[in-house]
Coordinates of C-alpha atoms in Angstrom, one line a residue:
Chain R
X29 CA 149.3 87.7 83.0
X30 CA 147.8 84.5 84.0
X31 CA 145.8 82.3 80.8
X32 CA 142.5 82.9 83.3
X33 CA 142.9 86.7 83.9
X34 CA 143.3 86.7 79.8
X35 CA 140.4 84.6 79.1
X36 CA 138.1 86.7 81.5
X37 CA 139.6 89.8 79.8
X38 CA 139.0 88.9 76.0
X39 CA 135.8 87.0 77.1
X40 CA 134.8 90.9 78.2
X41 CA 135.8 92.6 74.9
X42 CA 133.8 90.0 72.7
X43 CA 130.7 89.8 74.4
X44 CA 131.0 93.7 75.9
X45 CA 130.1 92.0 79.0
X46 CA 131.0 92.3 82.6
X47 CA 128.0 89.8 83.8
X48 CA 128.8 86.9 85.8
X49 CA 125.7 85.0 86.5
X50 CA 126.0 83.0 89.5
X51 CA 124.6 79.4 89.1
X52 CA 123.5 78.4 92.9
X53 CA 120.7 76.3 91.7
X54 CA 118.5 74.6 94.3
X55 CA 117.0 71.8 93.3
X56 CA 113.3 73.0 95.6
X57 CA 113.6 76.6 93.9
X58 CA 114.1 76.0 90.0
X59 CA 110.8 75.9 88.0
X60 CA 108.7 72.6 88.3
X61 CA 109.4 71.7 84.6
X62 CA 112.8 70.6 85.7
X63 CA 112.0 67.7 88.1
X64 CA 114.2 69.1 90.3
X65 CA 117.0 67.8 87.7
X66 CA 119.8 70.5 88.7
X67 CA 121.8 69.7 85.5
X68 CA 119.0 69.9 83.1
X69 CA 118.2 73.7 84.9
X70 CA 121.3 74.9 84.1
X71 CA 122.1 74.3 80.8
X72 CA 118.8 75.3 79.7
X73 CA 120.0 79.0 82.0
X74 CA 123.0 78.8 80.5
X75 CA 121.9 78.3 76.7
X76 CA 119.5 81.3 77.5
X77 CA 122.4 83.6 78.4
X78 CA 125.6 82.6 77.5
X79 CA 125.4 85.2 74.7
X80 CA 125.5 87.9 77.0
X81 CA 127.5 86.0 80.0
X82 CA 131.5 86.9 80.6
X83 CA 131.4 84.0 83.2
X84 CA 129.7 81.3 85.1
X85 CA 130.0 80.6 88.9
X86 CA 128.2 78.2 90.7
X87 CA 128.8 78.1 94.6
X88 CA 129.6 74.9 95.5
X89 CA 127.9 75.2 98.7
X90 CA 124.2 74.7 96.4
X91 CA 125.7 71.2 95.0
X92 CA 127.1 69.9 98.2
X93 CA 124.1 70.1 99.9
X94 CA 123.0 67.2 97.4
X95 CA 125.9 65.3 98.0
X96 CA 127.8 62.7 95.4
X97 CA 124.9 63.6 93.2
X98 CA 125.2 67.4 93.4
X99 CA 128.6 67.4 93.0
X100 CA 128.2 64.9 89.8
X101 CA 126.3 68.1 88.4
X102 CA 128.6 70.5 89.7
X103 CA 131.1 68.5 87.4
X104 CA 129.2 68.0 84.5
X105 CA 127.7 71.5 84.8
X106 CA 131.4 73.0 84.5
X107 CA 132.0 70.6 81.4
X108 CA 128.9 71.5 79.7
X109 CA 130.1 75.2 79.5
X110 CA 133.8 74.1 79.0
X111 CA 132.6 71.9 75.6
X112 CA 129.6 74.4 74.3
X113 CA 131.4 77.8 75.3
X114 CA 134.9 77.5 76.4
X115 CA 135.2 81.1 75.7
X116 CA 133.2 81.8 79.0
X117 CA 135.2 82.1 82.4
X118 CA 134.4 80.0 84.6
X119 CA 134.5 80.3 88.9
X120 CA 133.8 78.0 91.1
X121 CA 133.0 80.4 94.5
X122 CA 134.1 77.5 97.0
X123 CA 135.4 80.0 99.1
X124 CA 137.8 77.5 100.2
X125 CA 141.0 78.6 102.6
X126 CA 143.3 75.8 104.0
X127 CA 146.6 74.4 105.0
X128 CA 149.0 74.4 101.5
X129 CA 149.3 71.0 101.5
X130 CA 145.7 70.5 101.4
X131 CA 144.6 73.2 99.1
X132 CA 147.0 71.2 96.5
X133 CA 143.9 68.7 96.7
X134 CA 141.1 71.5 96.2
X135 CA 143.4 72.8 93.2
X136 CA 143.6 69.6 91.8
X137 CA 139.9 69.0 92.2
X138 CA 138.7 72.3 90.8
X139 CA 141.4 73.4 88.7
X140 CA 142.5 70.2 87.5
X141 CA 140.0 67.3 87.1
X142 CA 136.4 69.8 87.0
X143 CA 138.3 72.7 84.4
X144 CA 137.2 75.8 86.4
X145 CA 139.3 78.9 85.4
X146 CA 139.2 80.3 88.4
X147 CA 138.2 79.6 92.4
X148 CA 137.4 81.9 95.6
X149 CA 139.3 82.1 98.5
X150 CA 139.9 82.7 102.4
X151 CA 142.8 85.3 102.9
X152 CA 142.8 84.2 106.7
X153 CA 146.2 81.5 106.5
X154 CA 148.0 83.6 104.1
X155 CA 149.8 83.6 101.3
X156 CA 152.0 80.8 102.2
X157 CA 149.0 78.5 102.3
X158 CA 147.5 79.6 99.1
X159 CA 150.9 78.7 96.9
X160 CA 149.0 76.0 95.4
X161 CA 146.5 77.9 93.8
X162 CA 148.8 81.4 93.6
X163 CA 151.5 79.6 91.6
X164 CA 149.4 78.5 88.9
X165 CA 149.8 80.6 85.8
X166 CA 147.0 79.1 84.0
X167 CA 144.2 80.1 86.3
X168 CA 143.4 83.1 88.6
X169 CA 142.5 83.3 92.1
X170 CA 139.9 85.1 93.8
X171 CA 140.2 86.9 97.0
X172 CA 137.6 87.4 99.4
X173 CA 138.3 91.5 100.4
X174 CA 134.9 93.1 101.1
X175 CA 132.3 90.6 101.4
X176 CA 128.7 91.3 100.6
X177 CA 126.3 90.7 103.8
X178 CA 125.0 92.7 106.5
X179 CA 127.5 91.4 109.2
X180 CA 130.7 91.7 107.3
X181 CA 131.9 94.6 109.0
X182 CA 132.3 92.9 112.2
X183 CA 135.9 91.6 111.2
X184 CA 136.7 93.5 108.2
X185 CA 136.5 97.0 109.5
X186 CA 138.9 96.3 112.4
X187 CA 141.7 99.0 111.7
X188 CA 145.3 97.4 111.1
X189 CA 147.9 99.7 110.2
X190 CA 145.9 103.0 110.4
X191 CA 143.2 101.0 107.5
X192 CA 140.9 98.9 107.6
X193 CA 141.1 94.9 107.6
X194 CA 139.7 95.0 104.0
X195 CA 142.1 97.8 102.7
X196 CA 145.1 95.7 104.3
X197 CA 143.7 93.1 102.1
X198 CA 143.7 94.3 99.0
X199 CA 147.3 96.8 99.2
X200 CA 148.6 92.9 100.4
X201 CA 146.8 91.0 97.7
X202 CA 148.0 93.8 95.0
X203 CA 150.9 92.8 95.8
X204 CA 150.7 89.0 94.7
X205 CA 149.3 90.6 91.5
X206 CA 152.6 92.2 90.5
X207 CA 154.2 89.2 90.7
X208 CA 152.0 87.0 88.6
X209 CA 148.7 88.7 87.5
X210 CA 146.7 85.6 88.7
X211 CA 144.7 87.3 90.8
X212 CA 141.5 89.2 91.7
X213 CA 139.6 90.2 94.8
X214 CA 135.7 89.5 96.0
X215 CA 134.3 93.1 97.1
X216 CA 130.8 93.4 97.3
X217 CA 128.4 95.9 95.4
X218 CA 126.8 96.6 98.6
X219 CA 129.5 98.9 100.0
X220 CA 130.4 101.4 97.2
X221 CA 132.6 103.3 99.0
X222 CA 134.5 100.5 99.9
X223 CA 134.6 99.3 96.7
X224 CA 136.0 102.9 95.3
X225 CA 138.5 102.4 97.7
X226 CA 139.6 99.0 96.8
X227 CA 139.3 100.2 92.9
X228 CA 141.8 102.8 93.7
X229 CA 144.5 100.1 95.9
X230 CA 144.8 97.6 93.4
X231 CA 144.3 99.6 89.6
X232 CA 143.6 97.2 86.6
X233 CA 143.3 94.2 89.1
X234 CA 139.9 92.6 88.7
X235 CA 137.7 92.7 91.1
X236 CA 134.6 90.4 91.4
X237 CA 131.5 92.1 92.5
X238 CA 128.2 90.2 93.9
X239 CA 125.6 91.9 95.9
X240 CA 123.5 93.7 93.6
X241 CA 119.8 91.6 92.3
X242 CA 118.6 90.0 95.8
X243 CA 121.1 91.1 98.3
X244 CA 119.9 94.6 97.1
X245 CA 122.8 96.1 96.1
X246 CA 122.5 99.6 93.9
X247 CA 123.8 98.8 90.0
X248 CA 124.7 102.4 88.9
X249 CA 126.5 103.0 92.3
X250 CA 128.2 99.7 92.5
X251 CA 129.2 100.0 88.8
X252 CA 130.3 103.5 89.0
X253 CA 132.7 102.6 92.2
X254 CA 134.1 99.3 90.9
X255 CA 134.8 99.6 87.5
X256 CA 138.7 100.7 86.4
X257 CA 139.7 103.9 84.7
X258 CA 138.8 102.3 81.3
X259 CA 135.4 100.7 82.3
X260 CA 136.3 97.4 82.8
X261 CA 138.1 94.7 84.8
X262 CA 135.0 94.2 87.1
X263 CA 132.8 91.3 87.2
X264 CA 129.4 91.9 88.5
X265 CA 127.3 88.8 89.7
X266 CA 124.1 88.2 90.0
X267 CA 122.6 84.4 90.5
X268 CA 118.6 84.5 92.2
X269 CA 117.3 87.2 90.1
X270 CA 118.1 85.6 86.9
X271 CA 117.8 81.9 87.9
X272 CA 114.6 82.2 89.0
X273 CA 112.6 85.0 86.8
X274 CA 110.2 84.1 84.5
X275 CA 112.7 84.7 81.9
X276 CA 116.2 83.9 82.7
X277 CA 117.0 85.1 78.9
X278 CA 115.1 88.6 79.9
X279 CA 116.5 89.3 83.4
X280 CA 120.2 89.0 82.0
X281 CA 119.3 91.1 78.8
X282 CA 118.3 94.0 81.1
X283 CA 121.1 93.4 83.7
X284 CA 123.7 93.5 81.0
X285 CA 122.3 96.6 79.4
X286 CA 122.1 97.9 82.9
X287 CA 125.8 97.2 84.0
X288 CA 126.5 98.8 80.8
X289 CA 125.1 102.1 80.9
X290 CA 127.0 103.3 83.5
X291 CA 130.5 101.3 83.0
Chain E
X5 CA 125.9 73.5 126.7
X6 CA 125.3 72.1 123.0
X7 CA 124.9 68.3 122.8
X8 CA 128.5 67.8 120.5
X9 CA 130.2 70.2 123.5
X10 CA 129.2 67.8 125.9
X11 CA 129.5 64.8 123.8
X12 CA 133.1 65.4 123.1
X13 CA 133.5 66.4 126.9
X14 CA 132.1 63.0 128.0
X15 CA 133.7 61.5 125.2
X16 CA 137.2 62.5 126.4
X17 CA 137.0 61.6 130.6
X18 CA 135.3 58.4 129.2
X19 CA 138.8 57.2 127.6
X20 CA 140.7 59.8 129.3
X21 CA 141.9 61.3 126.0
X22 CA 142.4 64.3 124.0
X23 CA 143.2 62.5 121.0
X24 CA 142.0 63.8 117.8
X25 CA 142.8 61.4 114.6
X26 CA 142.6 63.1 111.4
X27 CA 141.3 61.0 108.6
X28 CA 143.5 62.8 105.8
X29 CA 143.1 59.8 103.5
X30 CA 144.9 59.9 100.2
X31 CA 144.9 57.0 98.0
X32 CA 148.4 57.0 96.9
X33 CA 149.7 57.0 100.5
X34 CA 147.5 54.2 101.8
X35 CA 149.3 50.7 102.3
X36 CA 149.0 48.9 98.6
X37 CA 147.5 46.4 100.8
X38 CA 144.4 48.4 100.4
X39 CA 144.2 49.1 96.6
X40 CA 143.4 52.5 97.1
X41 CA 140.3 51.7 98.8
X42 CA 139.9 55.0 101.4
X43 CA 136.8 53.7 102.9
X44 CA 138.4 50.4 104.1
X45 CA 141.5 52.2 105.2
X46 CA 139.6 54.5 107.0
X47 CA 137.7 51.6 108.6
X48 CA 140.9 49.7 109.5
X49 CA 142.2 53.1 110.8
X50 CA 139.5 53.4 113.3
X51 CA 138.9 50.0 114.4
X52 CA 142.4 49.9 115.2
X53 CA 142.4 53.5 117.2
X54 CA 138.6 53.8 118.4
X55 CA 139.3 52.5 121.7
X56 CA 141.8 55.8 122.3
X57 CA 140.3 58.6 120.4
X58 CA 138.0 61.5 121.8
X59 CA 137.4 62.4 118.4
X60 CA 137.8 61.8 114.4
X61 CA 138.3 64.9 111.8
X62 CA 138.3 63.9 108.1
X63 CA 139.8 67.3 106.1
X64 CA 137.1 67.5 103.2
X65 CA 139.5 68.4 100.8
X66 CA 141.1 64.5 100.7
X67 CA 137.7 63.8 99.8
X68 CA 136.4 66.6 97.1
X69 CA 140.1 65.8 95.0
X70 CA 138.0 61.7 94.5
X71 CA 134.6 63.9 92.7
X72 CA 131.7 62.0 93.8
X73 CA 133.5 59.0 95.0
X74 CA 135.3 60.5 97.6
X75 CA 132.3 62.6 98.4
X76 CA 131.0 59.0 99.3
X77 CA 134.2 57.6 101.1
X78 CA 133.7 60.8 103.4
X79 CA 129.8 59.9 103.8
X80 CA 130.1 56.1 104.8
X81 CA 132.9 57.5 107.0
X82 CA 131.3 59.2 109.2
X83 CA 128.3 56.7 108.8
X84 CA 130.4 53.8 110.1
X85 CA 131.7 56.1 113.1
X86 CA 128.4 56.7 114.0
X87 CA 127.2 53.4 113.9
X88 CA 129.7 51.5 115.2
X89 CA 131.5 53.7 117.9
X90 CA 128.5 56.4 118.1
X91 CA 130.3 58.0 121.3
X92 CA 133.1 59.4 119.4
X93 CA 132.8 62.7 118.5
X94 CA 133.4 63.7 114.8
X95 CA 134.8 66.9 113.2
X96 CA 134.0 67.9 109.4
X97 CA 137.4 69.7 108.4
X98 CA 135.9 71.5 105.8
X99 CA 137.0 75.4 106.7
X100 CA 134.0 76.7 105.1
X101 CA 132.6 80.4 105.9
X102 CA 130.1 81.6 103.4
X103 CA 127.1 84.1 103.3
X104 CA 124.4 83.0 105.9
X105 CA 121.9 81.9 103.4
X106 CA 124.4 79.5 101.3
X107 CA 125.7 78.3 104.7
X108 CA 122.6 76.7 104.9
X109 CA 123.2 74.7 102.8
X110 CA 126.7 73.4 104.3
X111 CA 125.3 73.3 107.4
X112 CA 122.5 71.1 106.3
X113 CA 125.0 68.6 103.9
X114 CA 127.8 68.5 106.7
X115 CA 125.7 68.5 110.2
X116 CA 122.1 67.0 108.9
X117 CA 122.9 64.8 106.2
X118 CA 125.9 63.5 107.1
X119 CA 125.7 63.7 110.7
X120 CA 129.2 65.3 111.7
X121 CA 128.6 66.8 114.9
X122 CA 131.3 69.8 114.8
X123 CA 132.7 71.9 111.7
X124 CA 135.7 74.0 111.2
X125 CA 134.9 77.8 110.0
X126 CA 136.9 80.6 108.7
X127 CA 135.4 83.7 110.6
X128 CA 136.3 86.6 108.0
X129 CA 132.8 86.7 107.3
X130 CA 131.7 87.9 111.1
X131 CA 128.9 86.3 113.1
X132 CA 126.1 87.2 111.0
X133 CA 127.2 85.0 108.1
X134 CA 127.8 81.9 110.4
X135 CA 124.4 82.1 112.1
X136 CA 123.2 78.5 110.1
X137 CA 125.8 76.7 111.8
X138 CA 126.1 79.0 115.5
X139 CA 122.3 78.8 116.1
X140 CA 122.7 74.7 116.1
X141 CA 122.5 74.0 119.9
X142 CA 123.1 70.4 119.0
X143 CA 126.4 70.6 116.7
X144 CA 129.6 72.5 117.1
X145 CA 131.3 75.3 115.0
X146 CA 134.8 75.3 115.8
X147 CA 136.1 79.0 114.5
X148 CA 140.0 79.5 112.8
X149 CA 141.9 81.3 115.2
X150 CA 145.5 81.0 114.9
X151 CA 146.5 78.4 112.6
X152 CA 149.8 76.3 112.8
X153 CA 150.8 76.7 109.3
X154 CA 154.4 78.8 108.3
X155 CA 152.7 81.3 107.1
X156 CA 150.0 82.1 109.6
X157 CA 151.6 85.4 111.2
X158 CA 151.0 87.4 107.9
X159 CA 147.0 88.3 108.1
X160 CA 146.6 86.9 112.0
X161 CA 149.4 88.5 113.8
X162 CA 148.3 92.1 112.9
X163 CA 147.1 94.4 115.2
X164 CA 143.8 95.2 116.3
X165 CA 142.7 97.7 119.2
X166 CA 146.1 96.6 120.9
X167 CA 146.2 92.9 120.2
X168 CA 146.8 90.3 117.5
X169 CA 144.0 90.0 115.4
X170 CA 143.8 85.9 116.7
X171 CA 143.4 87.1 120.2
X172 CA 140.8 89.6 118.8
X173 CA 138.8 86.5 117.4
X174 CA 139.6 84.7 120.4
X175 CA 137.5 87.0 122.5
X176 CA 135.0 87.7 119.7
X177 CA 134.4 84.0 119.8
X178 CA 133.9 84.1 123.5
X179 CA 131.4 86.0 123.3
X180 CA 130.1 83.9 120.7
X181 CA 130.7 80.7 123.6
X182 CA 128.9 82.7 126.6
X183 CA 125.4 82.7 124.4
X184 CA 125.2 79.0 123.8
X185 CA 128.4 77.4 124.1
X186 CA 128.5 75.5 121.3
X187 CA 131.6 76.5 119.6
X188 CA 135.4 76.1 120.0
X189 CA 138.7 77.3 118.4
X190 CA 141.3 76.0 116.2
X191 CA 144.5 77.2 117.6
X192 CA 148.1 75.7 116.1
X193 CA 150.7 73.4 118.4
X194 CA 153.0 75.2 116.0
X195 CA 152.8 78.4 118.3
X196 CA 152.6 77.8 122.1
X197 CA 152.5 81.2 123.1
X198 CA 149.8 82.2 121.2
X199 CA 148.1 79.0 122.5
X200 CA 148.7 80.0 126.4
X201 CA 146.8 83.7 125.8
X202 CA 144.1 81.8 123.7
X203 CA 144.1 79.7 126.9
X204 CA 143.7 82.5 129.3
X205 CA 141.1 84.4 126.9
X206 CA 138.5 81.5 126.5
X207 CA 138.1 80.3 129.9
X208 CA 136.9 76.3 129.6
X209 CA 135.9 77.3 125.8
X210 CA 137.3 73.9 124.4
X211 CA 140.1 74.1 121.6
X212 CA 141.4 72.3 118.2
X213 CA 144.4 71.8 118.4
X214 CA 146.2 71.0 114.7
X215 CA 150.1 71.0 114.3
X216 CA 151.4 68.3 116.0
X217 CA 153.5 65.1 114.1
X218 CA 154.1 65.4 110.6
X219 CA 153.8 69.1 111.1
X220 CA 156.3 69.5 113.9
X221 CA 155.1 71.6 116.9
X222 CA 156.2 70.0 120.5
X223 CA 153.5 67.6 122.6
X224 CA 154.5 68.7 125.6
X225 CA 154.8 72.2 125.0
X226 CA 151.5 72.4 123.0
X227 CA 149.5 70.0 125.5
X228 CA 150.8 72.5 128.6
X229 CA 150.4 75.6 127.5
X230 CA 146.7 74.4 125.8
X231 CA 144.8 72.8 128.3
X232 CA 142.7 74.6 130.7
X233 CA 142.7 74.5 134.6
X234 CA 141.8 71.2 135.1
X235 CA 144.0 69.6 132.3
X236 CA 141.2 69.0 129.7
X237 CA 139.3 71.0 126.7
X238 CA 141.9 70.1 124.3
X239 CA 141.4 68.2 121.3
X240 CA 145.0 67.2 120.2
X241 CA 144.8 66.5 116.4
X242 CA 147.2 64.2 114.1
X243 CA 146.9 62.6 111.3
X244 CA 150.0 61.6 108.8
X245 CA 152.2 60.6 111.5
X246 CA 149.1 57.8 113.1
X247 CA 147.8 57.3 109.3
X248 CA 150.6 56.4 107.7
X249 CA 152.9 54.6 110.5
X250 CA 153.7 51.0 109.8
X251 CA 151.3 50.4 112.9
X252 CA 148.7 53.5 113.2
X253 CA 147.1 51.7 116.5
X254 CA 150.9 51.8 118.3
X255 CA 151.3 55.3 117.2
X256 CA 148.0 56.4 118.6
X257 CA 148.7 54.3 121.6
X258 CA 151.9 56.2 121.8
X259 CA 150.6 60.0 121.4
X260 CA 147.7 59.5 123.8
X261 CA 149.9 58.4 126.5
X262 CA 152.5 61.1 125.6
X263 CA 149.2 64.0 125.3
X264 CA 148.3 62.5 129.0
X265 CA 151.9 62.8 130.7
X266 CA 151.8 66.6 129.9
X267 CA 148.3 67.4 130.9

């Protein structure tokens, strides 16, 4: 088993936490406290929850859009939780997807010089292209399987092999898991049955579950369908409706008590 | 017809070339005489190749692995394309493909801050999720269709409703070109066949075409069986083999006139 998969694993156990609180922090949404200072946001978010958090992920998408400076924070945001809690997991949701040559420089950038633990991905060019993040025993990476939004069906429900896209996805991505356990999948909580389905392919894999808070998806249900015969190996994420509450601290006490009851 | 369409359209009969140079810049393979200096390179590179190239298409990833000063490098880049040789069309390599509302944010950090007037996508996520970047009528979105690395044929060769899942997302982005043409197709030199059907799917839908040089796929091959009825929509893309050539403005000279023979 990969030193990532572990970390998320014992990470779980310690806190009994499956949250994942997503850190897509825009600089014209946080409270006007912050100054729009990005960095200054999130560590007082992540101070305020990492008792309860099993992992971080910012999207990188939120700290691009501010260019050298947003990716500055993106950095120092990952180092913060690396120095003060480097018992948290740690995703950066890039969904990045490219040529194997090339993804050796996003590995190196967000593996190896910014620490993450773990990084999301494009199936589309295939294993082949995704070597440089697959053969990496110290970190784990994360499939994208069953996305989240309203117009994900379009491509992923195409039947291949008498299944659908998604299901092709995870039976193929299972199999990477047997031969290093590096790996999870992205299914999102708001297709349950999809996400039973998935849970039933690829057995203790993890599987990393946004989609419930503002993209509406049901908590018990999602829960319920994602988590693994012993109530765990699922990471549910949630990002707007605990950056931006009134009380961060608050929002991701009652989510974690919430994802609990019906693990 | 989007603005970047027609840009790279009048870009291409203006210097009668398909030539795409990819601005894969890494550090440690520039000439010493540089110092690792990516910006100058990259400056050097296209004052010595502006007067033959259609287009330019820096891969985001060379950048990211350089944190925030490669984010920069990639910036004044396309800055000094734009100011200097403001005719050329440019190409953000970035393979992104996120939910709609964080594509925003790409969209808004590759097409409005920094100016790049087309974008490579990964289309897993169906239309829906693309929207930020399809609804531009002044940029580009140039969609994954078949890709020219070794490994391309294990999620993009399966069947779907009788055809290859590429050819699937060829038509699918046809449909996407008949509403406001404003996107095109990245389609490997690596596979010729493929590129002939992706040919005869899109019609005058212009495509990327990746895979030749360093990577090995055949100009004569690729540029016949890629360019449409009157011997144009074709952007021809290399990068190591100009980049890193003793002289990268002979090389190019010498790939645009070979891309021209075979039109």
């Amino acid at each position: 088993m990969s030193h990532a998969i572990e970390k998320f694993r014992t990470r779980a156990r310690a806190v009994n936490s499956l949250l994942c609180i997503g850190l897509d922090s825009d600089p014209a949404k946080i409270p006007a406290v912050f100054n729009g200072n990005v960095l200054a946001f999130n560590r007082w978010i992540i101070d305020e929850t990492a008792h309860l958090a099993c992992a971080y992920k910012p999207n990188s998408a939120f700290y691009e859009a501010r260019g050298a400076a947003g990716w500055r924070d993106l950095h120092e945001t990952v180092q913060y939780i690396r120095g003060k809690y480097p018992d948290i997991f740690t995703i950066c949701d890039a969904k990045r997807g490219d040529f194997a040559n090339t993804n050796g420089y996003y590995a190196g950038a967000i593996f190896d010089d910014m620490g993450f633990d773990a990084i999301t991905l494009h199936p589309y060019l295939g294993q082949e292209a995704l070597t440089p993040f697959l053969e990496r025993d110290d970190k784990a990476s994360i499939i994208l399987c069953r996305t989240s939004n309203p117009g994900a069906r379009e491509l992923q429900d195409l039947t291949v092999e008498n299944v659908p896209l998604w299901a092709h996805i995870a039976r193929t991505v299972s199999g990477w898991w047997n031969e290093r356990e590096n790996c999870m999948l992205v299914v999102g909580a708001t297709y349950p049955d999809e996400l039973r389905m998935v849970r039933e392919i690829v057995g203790e894999m993890p599987i990393l579950m946004p989609g419930i808070g503002a993209q509406g998806g049901d908590v018990q249900a999602a829960v319920s369908a994602g988590v693994d015969s012993h109530g765990g190996n699922l990471l549910v994420s949630a990002s707007r409706s605990i950056l931006y509450d009134v009380d961060p601290g608050s929002a991701a006490r009652s989510l974690h008590a919430e994802i609990n009851r019906y693990r």
